[in-house]
Short mmCIF file of C-alpha atoms in Angstrom, two decimals:
data_model
loop_
_atom_site.label_atom_id
_atom_site.label_comp_id
_atom_site.label_asym_id
_atom_site.label_seq_id
_atom_site.Cartn_x
_atom_site.Cartn_y
_atom_site.Cartn_z
CA MET A 2 41.42 85.71 125.44
CA GLN A 3 41.23 82.11 124.25
CA HIS A 4 39.17 80.85 121.31
CA GLU A 5 38.67 77.30 120.04
CA PHE A 6 38.35 76.73 116.30
CA THR A 7 38.04 73.71 114.04
CA ILE A 8 39.82 74.16 110.74
CA GLN A 9 40.76 72.09 107.71
CA VAL A 10 44.09 72.91 106.02
CA SER A 11 46.66 71.35 103.72
CA PRO A 12 49.38 69.14 105.27
CA GLU A 13 51.95 71.83 104.41
CA ILE A 14 50.09 74.49 106.38
CA ALA A 15 49.42 72.13 109.28
CA ALA A 16 53.15 71.43 109.57
CA ASN A 17 54.21 75.10 109.46
CA PRO A 18 53.33 77.17 112.59
CA ASN A 19 53.75 80.51 110.81
CA ARG A 20 51.57 79.55 107.84
CA LEU A 21 48.98 78.09 110.21
CA LYS A 22 48.94 81.33 112.19
CA THR A 23 48.39 83.35 109.00
CA THR A 24 45.59 81.02 107.89
CA VAL A 25 43.82 81.24 111.25
CA SER A 26 44.14 85.02 111.17
CA LYS A 27 42.55 85.31 107.73
CA LYS A 28 39.78 82.75 108.25
CA ASN A 29 38.66 84.22 111.59
CA ASN A 30 39.37 87.94 111.01
CA ILE A 31 41.85 88.12 113.88
CA PRO A 32 44.74 90.57 113.43
CA LEU A 33 47.89 88.52 112.96
CA GLN A 34 49.84 90.45 115.59
CA GLU A 35 47.17 89.70 118.21
CA ILE A 36 47.63 85.92 117.92
CA LYS A 37 50.19 85.06 120.58
CA TYR A 38 50.06 81.27 120.34
CA ILE A 39 48.16 78.42 118.67
CA GLN A 40 47.78 75.16 120.55
CA VAL A 41 46.77 72.08 118.57
CA LEU A 42 44.23 70.12 120.59
CA LYS A 43 43.34 67.41 118.06
CA ARG A 44 44.71 66.37 114.67
CA SER A 45 43.45 63.93 112.05
CA ILE A 46 44.05 63.36 108.34
CA ASP A 47 41.27 63.29 105.74
CA ALA A 48 42.58 61.38 102.73
CA ARG A 49 39.23 60.64 101.10
CA GLN A 50 39.82 63.12 98.28
CA ARG A 51 42.86 63.60 96.06
CA ALA A 52 43.58 66.90 97.80
CA ILE A 53 44.46 65.62 101.26
CA LYS A 54 43.46 67.76 104.21
CA VAL A 55 44.36 67.87 107.88
CA ASN A 56 41.57 68.47 110.39
CA LEU A 57 42.70 70.55 113.35
CA LYS A 58 41.00 71.53 116.57
CA LEU A 59 42.86 74.60 117.83
CA LYS A 60 42.99 76.79 120.89
CA VAL A 61 44.04 80.27 119.80
CA PHE A 62 45.48 82.67 122.35
CA VAL A 63 44.50 86.21 121.33
CA GLN A 64 46.25 89.04 123.17
CA GLU A 65 47.12 86.50 125.84
CA GLU A 66 50.37 84.66 126.41
CA PHE A 67 50.39 80.89 126.47
CA VAL A 68 51.70 79.31 129.66
CA ASP A 69 52.77 75.72 129.20
CA SER A 70 51.83 73.43 132.07
CA SER A 71 53.29 69.95 132.24
CA ILE A 72 51.12 66.98 133.13
CA GLU A 73 51.99 65.66 136.55
CA LEU A 74 51.33 62.38 138.28
CA PRO A 75 48.83 62.13 141.12
CA GLU A 76 50.14 62.42 144.68
CA TYR A 77 50.58 58.72 145.30
CA PRO A 78 50.69 57.90 149.04
CA PHE A 79 53.24 55.51 150.58
CA VAL A 80 51.46 52.19 151.02
CA SER A 81 54.08 49.77 152.34
CA ASN A 82 52.00 48.96 155.41
CA ALA A 83 48.54 49.40 153.85
CA PRO A 84 46.01 46.61 153.14
CA GLU A 85 47.21 44.40 150.30
CA VAL A 86 45.75 43.50 146.91
CA VAL A 87 47.42 40.75 144.86
CA ILE A 88 47.47 41.34 141.10
CA ILE A 89 48.40 38.58 138.65
CA GLY A 90 49.90 40.04 135.49
CA ALA A 91 52.00 43.13 134.78
CA GLY A 92 50.37 44.14 131.52
CA PRO A 93 48.47 47.43 131.18
CA ALA A 94 45.49 46.11 133.17
CA GLY A 95 47.70 44.90 136.02
CA LEU A 96 50.00 47.93 136.13
CA PHE A 97 47.20 50.48 136.04
CA ALA A 98 45.31 48.46 138.64
CA ALA A 99 48.42 48.68 140.82
CA LEU A 100 48.72 52.44 140.35
CA ARG A 101 45.05 52.90 141.20
CA CYS A 102 45.40 50.73 144.32
CA ILE A 103 48.21 52.99 145.52
CA GLU A 104 46.24 56.12 144.70
CA LEU A 105 43.37 54.78 146.82
CA GLY A 106 45.61 53.79 149.71
CA CYS A 107 46.20 50.04 149.24
CA LYS A 108 49.39 48.10 148.61
CA PRO A 109 49.57 46.19 145.31
CA ILE A 110 51.60 43.00 145.07
CA VAL A 111 52.05 42.28 141.35
CA LEU A 112 53.02 38.75 140.29
CA GLU A 113 54.38 38.49 136.75
CA ARG A 114 55.42 35.18 135.19
CA GLY A 115 57.76 36.90 132.74
CA LYS A 116 60.81 39.11 133.06
CA ASP A 117 61.39 42.86 133.26
CA VAL A 118 61.53 44.80 129.98
CA ARG A 119 65.31 44.83 129.73
CA THR A 120 65.91 41.14 130.47
CA ARG A 121 62.97 40.17 128.28
CA ARG A 122 64.81 41.38 125.17
CA ARG A 123 67.16 38.38 125.25
CA ASP A 124 64.25 35.99 124.99
CA LEU A 125 62.77 37.93 122.08
CA LYS A 126 66.12 37.69 120.34
CA ALA A 127 66.12 33.93 120.94
CA ILE A 128 62.73 33.59 119.22
CA ASN A 129 63.82 35.60 116.19
CA ARG A 130 67.31 34.18 115.80
CA ASP A 131 67.26 30.70 117.32
CA HIS A 132 63.53 29.81 117.12
CA ILE A 133 63.50 29.17 120.89
CA VAL A 134 60.20 29.97 122.63
CA ASP A 135 60.33 30.61 126.39
CA GLU A 136 56.86 29.89 127.77
CA ASP A 137 57.22 32.60 130.42
CA SER A 138 59.12 35.28 128.53
CA ASN A 139 58.14 36.19 124.97
CA TYR A 140 56.26 38.85 123.01
CA CYS A 141 53.12 38.21 125.09
CA PHE A 142 54.49 37.52 128.59
CA GLY A 143 56.69 39.83 130.64
CA GLU A 144 56.66 43.34 132.04
CA GLY A 145 54.15 45.49 130.19
CA GLY A 146 52.42 42.47 128.66
CA ALA A 147 51.84 42.00 124.94
CA GLY A 148 51.67 45.75 124.34
CA THR A 149 55.27 46.49 125.34
CA TYR A 150 56.81 44.99 122.21
CA SER A 151 53.70 45.18 120.06
CA ASP A 152 53.53 48.75 118.87
CA GLY A 153 51.76 50.75 121.58
CA LYS A 154 48.62 51.70 119.69
CA LEU A 155 46.41 53.78 121.98
CA TYR A 156 43.32 54.25 119.85
CA THR A 157 40.18 52.77 121.37
CA ARG A 158 36.48 52.80 120.63
CA SER A 159 35.79 51.98 124.28
CA LYS A 160 35.18 55.57 125.35
CA LYS A 161 32.02 54.62 127.24
CA ARG A 162 34.02 52.29 129.48
CA GLY A 163 35.95 55.03 131.24
CA ASP A 164 38.14 58.11 131.06
CA VAL A 165 40.41 57.59 128.06
CA ASN A 166 42.08 60.98 128.50
CA ARG A 167 43.05 60.14 132.08
CA ILE A 168 45.00 57.08 130.88
CA LEU A 169 46.67 59.07 128.10
CA GLU A 170 47.68 61.81 130.53
CA LEU A 171 49.15 59.25 132.93
CA LEU A 172 51.20 57.80 130.06
CA VAL A 173 52.46 61.30 129.22
CA ALA A 174 53.39 61.87 132.86
CA PHE A 175 55.38 58.63 132.75
CA GLY A 176 57.30 59.73 129.66
CA ALA A 177 55.16 59.39 126.53
CA THR A 178 55.08 62.30 124.08
CA ASP A 179 52.19 64.71 124.63
CA GLN A 180 51.28 64.18 120.97
CA ILE A 181 49.29 61.12 122.06
CA LEU A 182 46.79 63.64 123.46
CA VAL A 183 46.51 65.29 120.04
CA GLU A 184 46.53 62.59 117.38
CA ALA A 185 43.25 60.95 116.39
CA HIS A 186 44.99 57.56 116.39
CA PRO A 187 47.73 57.93 119.02
CA HIS A 188 50.71 55.62 119.02
CA ILE A 189 53.80 55.41 121.24
CA GLY A 190 56.08 53.00 119.39
CA THR A 191 57.78 49.79 120.47
CA ASN A 192 61.10 51.59 120.92
CA LYS A 193 59.60 54.05 123.43
CA LEU A 194 57.23 51.83 125.42
CA PRO A 195 59.81 49.88 127.48
CA GLY A 196 61.08 53.08 129.15
CA ILE A 197 57.54 54.15 130.02
CA ILE A 198 56.71 50.71 131.46
CA ALA A 199 59.90 50.77 133.54
CA ALA A 200 58.97 54.21 134.90
CA ILE A 201 55.57 52.87 136.00
CA ARG A 202 57.26 49.93 137.74
CA GLU A 203 59.68 52.25 139.54
CA LYS A 204 56.83 54.43 140.79
CA ILE A 205 54.90 51.41 142.11
CA ILE A 206 57.96 50.20 144.03
CA GLU A 207 58.89 53.71 145.22
CA ARG A 208 55.44 54.12 146.80
CA GLY A 209 55.63 50.82 148.67
CA GLY A 210 54.10 48.39 146.18
CA GLU A 211 55.76 45.16 145.12
CA ILE A 212 56.42 43.63 141.69
CA HIS A 213 57.75 40.08 141.47
CA PHE A 214 59.06 38.89 138.11
CA GLU A 215 59.53 35.27 137.03
CA THR A 216 56.74 34.38 139.45
CA ARG A 217 54.18 32.07 137.91
CA VAL A 218 50.90 31.34 139.68
CA ILE A 219 49.93 27.67 139.34
CA ASP A 220 46.97 27.38 141.70
CA PHE A 221 44.29 29.32 143.55
CA GLU A 222 43.42 28.57 147.16
CA ILE A 223 39.67 28.80 147.62
CA ARG A 224 37.63 28.24 150.79
CA ASN A 225 33.87 28.55 151.04
CA SER A 226 33.73 30.09 147.53
CA GLU A 227 36.16 32.85 148.51
CA ILE A 228 39.70 33.43 147.29
CA ASN A 229 42.21 32.66 150.05
CA GLY A 230 45.55 32.82 148.31
CA VAL A 231 47.69 31.69 145.39
CA THR A 232 50.29 28.96 144.97
CA LEU A 233 53.44 29.75 143.01
CA LEU A 234 55.60 27.52 140.84
CA GLY A 235 58.03 26.07 143.35
CA GLY A 236 55.39 25.53 146.02
CA SER A 237 55.35 28.78 148.00
CA THR A 238 52.04 30.49 148.69
CA ILE A 239 50.78 34.04 149.12
CA ALA A 240 47.72 34.57 151.27
CA THR A 241 45.13 37.04 150.02
CA ASN A 242 41.39 37.53 149.92
CA LYS A 243 41.62 40.20 147.21
CA LEU A 244 42.92 39.01 143.85
CA ILE A 245 42.83 40.89 140.54
CA LEU A 246 43.33 38.43 137.67
CA ALA A 247 44.90 40.37 134.77
CA THR A 248 46.83 37.68 132.92
CA GLY A 249 46.15 38.65 129.29
CA HIS A 250 44.52 36.72 126.46
CA SER A 251 47.35 34.21 125.98
CA ALA A 252 47.54 32.74 129.51
CA ARG A 253 46.12 29.37 128.53
CA ASP A 254 47.40 27.68 131.67
CA ILE A 255 45.25 30.05 133.76
CA PHE A 256 42.17 29.25 131.66
CA GLU A 257 42.93 25.54 132.13
CA LEU A 258 43.35 26.03 135.88
CA LEU A 259 40.01 27.82 136.20
CA TYR A 260 38.29 25.10 134.18
CA HIS A 261 39.75 22.20 136.17
CA LYS A 262 38.90 23.89 139.47
CA GLN A 263 35.33 24.25 138.19
CA ILE A 264 35.49 28.04 138.44
CA GLU A 265 32.95 29.34 135.96
CA ILE A 266 34.31 30.50 132.60
CA GLU A 267 32.72 30.61 129.16
CA ALA A 268 33.86 30.37 125.57
CA LYS A 269 33.56 33.55 123.54
CA PRO A 270 33.89 34.24 119.81
CA PHE A 271 36.98 36.02 118.51
CA ALA A 272 38.57 36.73 115.14
CA LEU A 273 41.37 34.89 113.34
CA GLY A 274 43.18 35.12 110.03
CA VAL A 275 46.54 36.15 108.58
CA ARG A 276 48.98 39.04 108.63
CA VAL A 277 49.64 40.65 105.24
CA GLU A 278 52.72 42.72 104.40
CA HIS A 279 52.90 45.29 101.58
CA SER A 280 55.51 47.89 100.81
CA GLN A 281 54.70 51.09 102.67
CA GLN A 282 55.22 52.98 99.41
CA LEU A 283 52.36 51.05 97.77
CA ILE A 284 50.00 51.69 100.71
CA ASP A 285 50.90 55.39 100.57
CA GLN A 286 50.19 55.49 96.83
CA ILE A 287 46.81 53.83 97.30
CA GLN A 288 45.71 55.82 100.33
CA TYR A 289 47.17 59.22 99.43
CA LYS A 290 46.53 58.84 95.69
CA CYS A 291 50.05 59.92 94.80
CA GLU A 292 53.26 58.52 93.40
CA VAL A 293 55.41 59.77 96.26
CA ARG A 294 54.16 60.57 99.75
CA SER A 295 54.46 64.20 100.79
CA PRO A 296 57.12 64.85 103.46
CA TYR A 297 54.33 66.53 105.44
CA LEU A 298 52.32 63.32 105.69
CA PRO A 299 52.98 60.31 107.94
CA PRO A 300 53.20 56.77 106.53
CA SER A 301 49.62 55.88 105.71
CA PRO A 302 47.57 53.33 107.61
CA TYR A 303 44.50 51.64 106.21
CA SER A 304 41.30 50.24 107.63
CA ILE A 305 38.90 47.97 105.75
CA VAL A 306 35.75 46.16 106.86
CA LYS A 307 33.79 43.84 104.55
CA GLN A 308 31.03 41.29 104.81
CA VAL A 309 32.26 38.12 103.09
CA ARG A 310 30.32 34.87 102.94
CA GLY A 311 28.12 36.17 105.75
CA ARG A 312 31.07 36.97 108.03
CA GLY A 313 32.83 40.14 108.97
CA MET A 314 36.38 40.36 107.56
CA TYR A 315 38.51 43.32 108.54
CA SER A 316 41.96 44.76 109.05
CA PHE A 317 43.27 44.52 112.60
CA CYS A 318 46.24 46.18 114.35
CA MET A 319 47.51 47.79 111.13
CA CYS A 320 51.19 48.81 111.40
CA PRO A 321 52.42 51.52 108.99
CA GLY A 322 56.18 51.45 108.58
CA GLY A 323 56.33 48.38 110.79
CA VAL A 324 57.42 44.75 111.02
CA ILE A 325 55.89 41.34 111.67
CA ALA A 326 56.96 39.55 114.84
CA PRO A 327 56.83 35.91 116.06
CA CYS A 328 54.45 35.80 119.03
CA ALA A 329 54.17 32.14 120.00
CA THR A 330 53.90 31.51 123.74
CA SER A 331 54.72 27.79 123.68
CA PRO A 332 57.00 25.53 121.62
CA GLY A 333 55.19 23.77 118.81
CA GLU A 334 53.11 26.71 117.61
CA VAL A 335 53.47 29.69 115.26
CA VAL A 336 51.73 33.03 115.90
CA THR A 337 52.22 36.40 114.18
CA ASN A 338 51.67 39.98 115.27
CA GLY A 339 52.87 43.37 114.07
CA TRP A 340 54.45 46.50 115.52
CA SER A 341 55.90 49.85 114.47
CA PRO A 342 58.66 52.00 115.95
CA SER A 343 57.68 55.53 117.01
CA LYS A 344 58.78 57.04 113.66
CA ARG A 345 57.07 54.32 111.64
CA ASP A 346 60.05 54.45 109.34
CA GLN A 347 60.37 50.82 108.18
CA PRO A 348 59.88 50.22 104.43
CA THR A 349 56.97 47.81 104.91
CA ALA A 350 53.40 48.01 106.19
CA ASN A 351 51.53 45.09 107.69
CA SER A 352 48.10 44.36 109.06
CA GLY A 353 46.21 41.49 110.54
CA ILE A 354 43.38 40.51 108.20
CA VAL A 355 40.92 38.49 110.22
CA ILE A 356 37.44 37.03 110.01
CA GLU A 357 34.82 36.78 112.73
CA LEU A 358 34.38 33.35 114.23
CA ARG A 359 31.17 31.98 115.70
CA MET A 360 30.52 29.59 118.54
CA GLU A 361 29.42 26.89 116.09
CA ASP A 362 32.89 26.98 114.50
CA PHE A 363 34.27 25.46 117.72
CA LYS A 364 32.01 22.37 117.67
CA PRO A 365 34.86 19.98 116.72
CA PHE A 366 36.39 20.92 120.09
CA SER A 367 33.18 20.82 122.13
CA ASN A 368 34.61 18.15 124.44
CA TYR A 369 36.79 20.94 125.89
CA GLY A 370 33.67 22.77 127.05
CA PRO A 371 34.32 26.50 127.63
CA LEU A 372 37.86 26.03 126.30
CA SER A 373 36.59 24.98 122.86
CA GLY A 374 37.53 28.29 121.22
CA MET A 375 40.97 28.21 122.82
CA TYR A 376 41.64 24.71 121.47
CA PHE A 377 40.36 25.72 118.03
CA GLN A 378 42.84 28.62 118.11
CA LYS A 379 45.62 26.38 119.36
CA SER A 380 45.01 23.75 116.67
CA ILE A 381 45.60 26.29 113.90
CA GLU A 382 48.78 27.61 115.53
CA GLN A 383 50.13 24.06 115.88
CA GLN A 384 49.20 23.23 112.30
CA ALA A 385 51.06 26.36 111.12
CA TRP A 386 54.13 25.17 113.05
CA LYS A 387 54.00 21.76 111.38
CA VAL A 388 53.40 23.12 107.88
CA GLY A 389 56.05 25.81 108.32
CA GLY A 390 58.76 23.26 109.09
CA ARG A 391 58.47 22.76 112.86
CA THR A 392 60.41 25.92 113.65
CA GLN A 393 59.37 29.56 113.98
CA ARG A 394 59.47 29.91 110.20
CA VAL A 395 56.04 31.14 109.21
CA PRO A 396 53.81 29.59 106.53
CA ALA A 397 53.64 32.19 103.76
CA GLN A 398 52.21 32.76 100.29
CA ARG A 399 52.15 35.64 97.85
CA LEU A 400 48.77 37.35 97.98
CA ILE A 401 47.54 36.72 94.41
CA ASP A 402 48.91 33.17 94.58
CA MET A 403 46.77 32.58 97.66
CA VAL A 404 43.66 33.95 95.99
CA GLU A 405 44.33 31.79 92.92
CA GLY A 406 45.25 28.67 94.90
CA LYS A 407 48.88 28.48 93.78
CA VAL A 408 51.88 27.64 95.92
CA SER A 409 54.34 30.52 95.45
CA SER A 410 57.43 29.39 93.56
CA ASN A 411 59.49 31.88 95.53
CA LEU A 412 58.99 34.39 98.33
CA PRO A 413 60.63 37.75 98.89
CA VAL A 414 62.38 38.53 102.15
CA THR A 415 59.87 40.10 104.51
CA SER A 416 60.22 41.80 107.88
CA TYR A 417 59.48 38.50 109.67
CA LYS A 418 62.97 37.60 110.90
CA PRO A 419 62.71 33.85 111.61
CA GLY A 420 61.98 33.29 107.92
CA LEU A 421 59.25 32.00 105.60
CA THR A 422 58.12 28.65 104.23
CA SER A 423 56.15 28.66 100.98
CA VAL A 424 52.86 26.80 101.50
CA ASP A 425 49.29 26.59 100.30
CA MET A 426 47.30 28.35 103.04
CA ASN A 427 44.65 25.69 102.59
CA ALA A 428 47.02 23.44 104.55
CA VAL A 429 46.91 25.80 107.54
CA PHE A 430 43.26 26.81 107.83
CA PRO A 431 39.90 25.08 107.77
CA GLU A 432 38.19 25.47 104.42
CA PHE A 433 35.67 28.09 105.58
CA ILE A 434 38.44 30.41 106.81
CA HIS A 435 40.61 29.90 103.74
CA ASP A 436 37.78 30.50 101.27
CA THR A 437 36.49 33.55 103.15
CA LEU A 438 39.96 35.09 103.11
CA LYS A 439 40.35 34.43 99.37
CA ASP A 440 37.03 36.07 98.53
CA GLY A 441 37.66 38.87 101.01
CA PHE A 442 40.94 39.90 99.43
CA LYS A 443 39.16 40.34 96.10
CA ALA A 444 36.63 42.58 97.87
CA PHE A 445 39.44 44.51 99.54
CA ASP A 446 40.95 45.28 96.15
CA LYS A 447 37.71 46.92 95.05
CA SER A 448 38.05 49.41 97.92
CA MET A 449 41.84 49.78 97.68
CA ARG A 450 42.82 49.37 94.02
CA GLY A 451 46.28 47.83 93.93
CA TYR A 452 45.97 46.05 97.29
CA LEU A 453 45.73 42.67 95.58
CA THR A 454 49.30 42.25 94.34
CA ASN A 455 51.75 39.38 94.25
CA GLU A 456 54.36 41.65 95.84
CA ALA A 457 52.34 41.39 99.05
CA VAL A 458 52.97 38.37 101.26
CA VAL A 459 50.50 36.56 103.49
CA HIS A 460 51.86 35.23 106.84
CA ALA A 461 49.86 32.77 108.94
CA PRO A 462 48.31 32.85 111.40
CA GLU A 463 47.11 36.06 113.10
CA SER A 464 45.26 34.31 115.92
CA ARG A 465 45.62 36.29 119.18
CA THR A 466 43.19 39.10 118.40
CA SER A 467 41.24 38.76 121.64
CA SER A 468 40.61 36.24 124.39
CA PRO A 469 38.82 33.01 123.41
CA VAL A 470 37.47 32.91 126.97
CA ARG A 471 35.37 35.21 129.13
CA ILE A 472 35.55 35.00 132.92
CA PRO A 473 32.13 36.18 134.09
CA ARG A 474 31.84 38.87 136.74
CA ASP A 475 29.12 40.89 138.43
CA TRP A 476 28.50 44.04 136.39
CA LYS A 477 28.41 46.19 139.52
CA THR A 478 30.95 44.73 141.97
CA LEU A 479 33.23 43.35 139.21
CA GLU A 480 33.77 40.23 141.35
CA HIS A 481 33.58 36.80 139.80
CA LEU A 482 30.01 35.49 139.87
CA GLN A 483 31.06 32.45 141.87
CA ILE A 484 34.26 33.29 143.78
CA LYS A 485 34.25 36.18 146.24
CA GLY A 486 37.36 38.36 146.17
CA LEU A 487 38.35 37.33 142.63
CA TYR A 488 38.28 40.19 140.11
CA PRO A 489 38.62 39.04 136.45
CA CYS A 490 40.24 41.93 134.61
CA GLY A 491 41.38 43.15 131.21
CA GLU A 492 41.86 41.36 127.91
CA GLY A 493 42.35 37.87 129.31
CA ALA A 494 39.03 38.01 131.15
CA GLY A 495 37.27 39.25 128.02
CA TYR A 496 36.65 42.85 129.11
CA ALA A 497 39.18 44.82 127.07
CA GLY A 498 40.76 44.95 123.63
CA GLY A 499 43.97 46.98 123.71
CA ILE A 500 46.24 49.03 125.95
CA ILE A 501 43.78 51.81 126.79
CA SER A 502 40.70 49.67 127.44
CA ALA A 503 42.81 47.23 129.49
CA ALA A 504 44.24 50.08 131.58
CA ILE A 505 40.73 51.48 132.13
CA ASP A 506 39.48 48.07 133.20
CA GLY A 507 42.45 47.68 135.55
CA GLU A 508 41.58 50.95 137.25
CA LYS A 509 37.92 49.98 137.53
CA CYS A 510 38.71 46.60 139.09
CA ALA A 511 41.17 48.18 141.52
CA ALA A 512 38.61 50.77 142.61
CA ALA A 513 35.93 48.10 143.09
CA CYS A 514 38.33 45.89 145.03
CA VAL A 515 39.58 48.69 147.32
CA ALA A 516 35.99 49.80 147.99
CA THR A 517 35.28 46.46 149.66
CA ILE A 518 38.42 46.76 151.79
CA LYS A 519 37.48 50.19 153.02
CA ALA A 520 33.75 49.50 153.40
#
């Protein structure tokens, strides 16, 4: 017999199967010897009180043996000779669109401007060590997209958009730990993601799909308002009347191409700010209300949302036990992001701290039309590059110094490998962003006493939170409103905000596309 229970226990009990079994027995009046197995279905930490608790949803097997069943992949058919769908971009939206195409009996042809996960590492090393930015291979472009080397957070609020559990189970089948099905805020880790992405690629190719790396699309062929093919850098073309556009939120050349071809796009608001690094020990002390974190607790994250000067200001992509990475996609700009390895065992914690932007903020760039937000974003990244020393060194300032308007006389070594340049952040940001951040950090300290410390370092900018452009599509068919056969997809099109929501959107676009082929 199986029973499901929700229980709250100490971290020590949650980490010890025997103690957990005894606790479940006592709380539910089940004889200890009759409990054959306890399966943890969901786990979350409640650190609101000094006595930290772990919330568990359990399936208890009473007088019944537990039979473990591994999660298996769908029976993907062989599609080498099936109708073709061209997919631009091998990020989560593009890869999951490809898998769904195969599942539904169509052949995906994936075109990726960057390199495969293994080769891509050399270009990441060049950014960190030599300050060389490859426009086609970096932290944002390449197999797996921005997520591959950016942590692998799988938490999403987009549960209404599709089947989150289906995506998580597919990731487990491709090699992720099954704990991502259990944790309230699942996370794979940058060290584990490349292997999972490679396994997805191998399955696509094994079942007759194609993936072409270092293949940049530079033009769309359109006839009678219908997609007819794509032109590649070098001049070759691929004919298609079914195109899923899943290029990610940093593919500015694609946004420019759409604009110049008068294919309808629109500016959208996004968020922008800085990335702040503290010691993980300090964040643990604040969040867990202790001097030393219990060995039964993971490195603590944090999440803060405030209204400051009439704008939302909040933590974004918080990385416990993580590092800050250089994420520029073109020479002449500086961009930051953060990631954590699977064990989250680095000594520092970092988070994007961003403020909401509005359409009126982009007015100085209104001559760029729907690209006004993108050029606003770009201007700050280029200014950071200039102020930082025209390399990948990042403009930086101690946190209290920033709030008080002082240039830091010295800076500690942080996890950002290319290095730091001490600046006044007022030289990087427009006044309204700078002043909102300053006031916001004071408000943050009221919620997290100790957050505002000069041991914390501000790195600028955190600017690639979401796409500055939306590519409109029909809510039902998911086709572009103007161009038949073009399916805007994922983060770059403005319909997702992370690995899971992008993967869900990729599946949805693939299903909609294949439905027209088989109609």
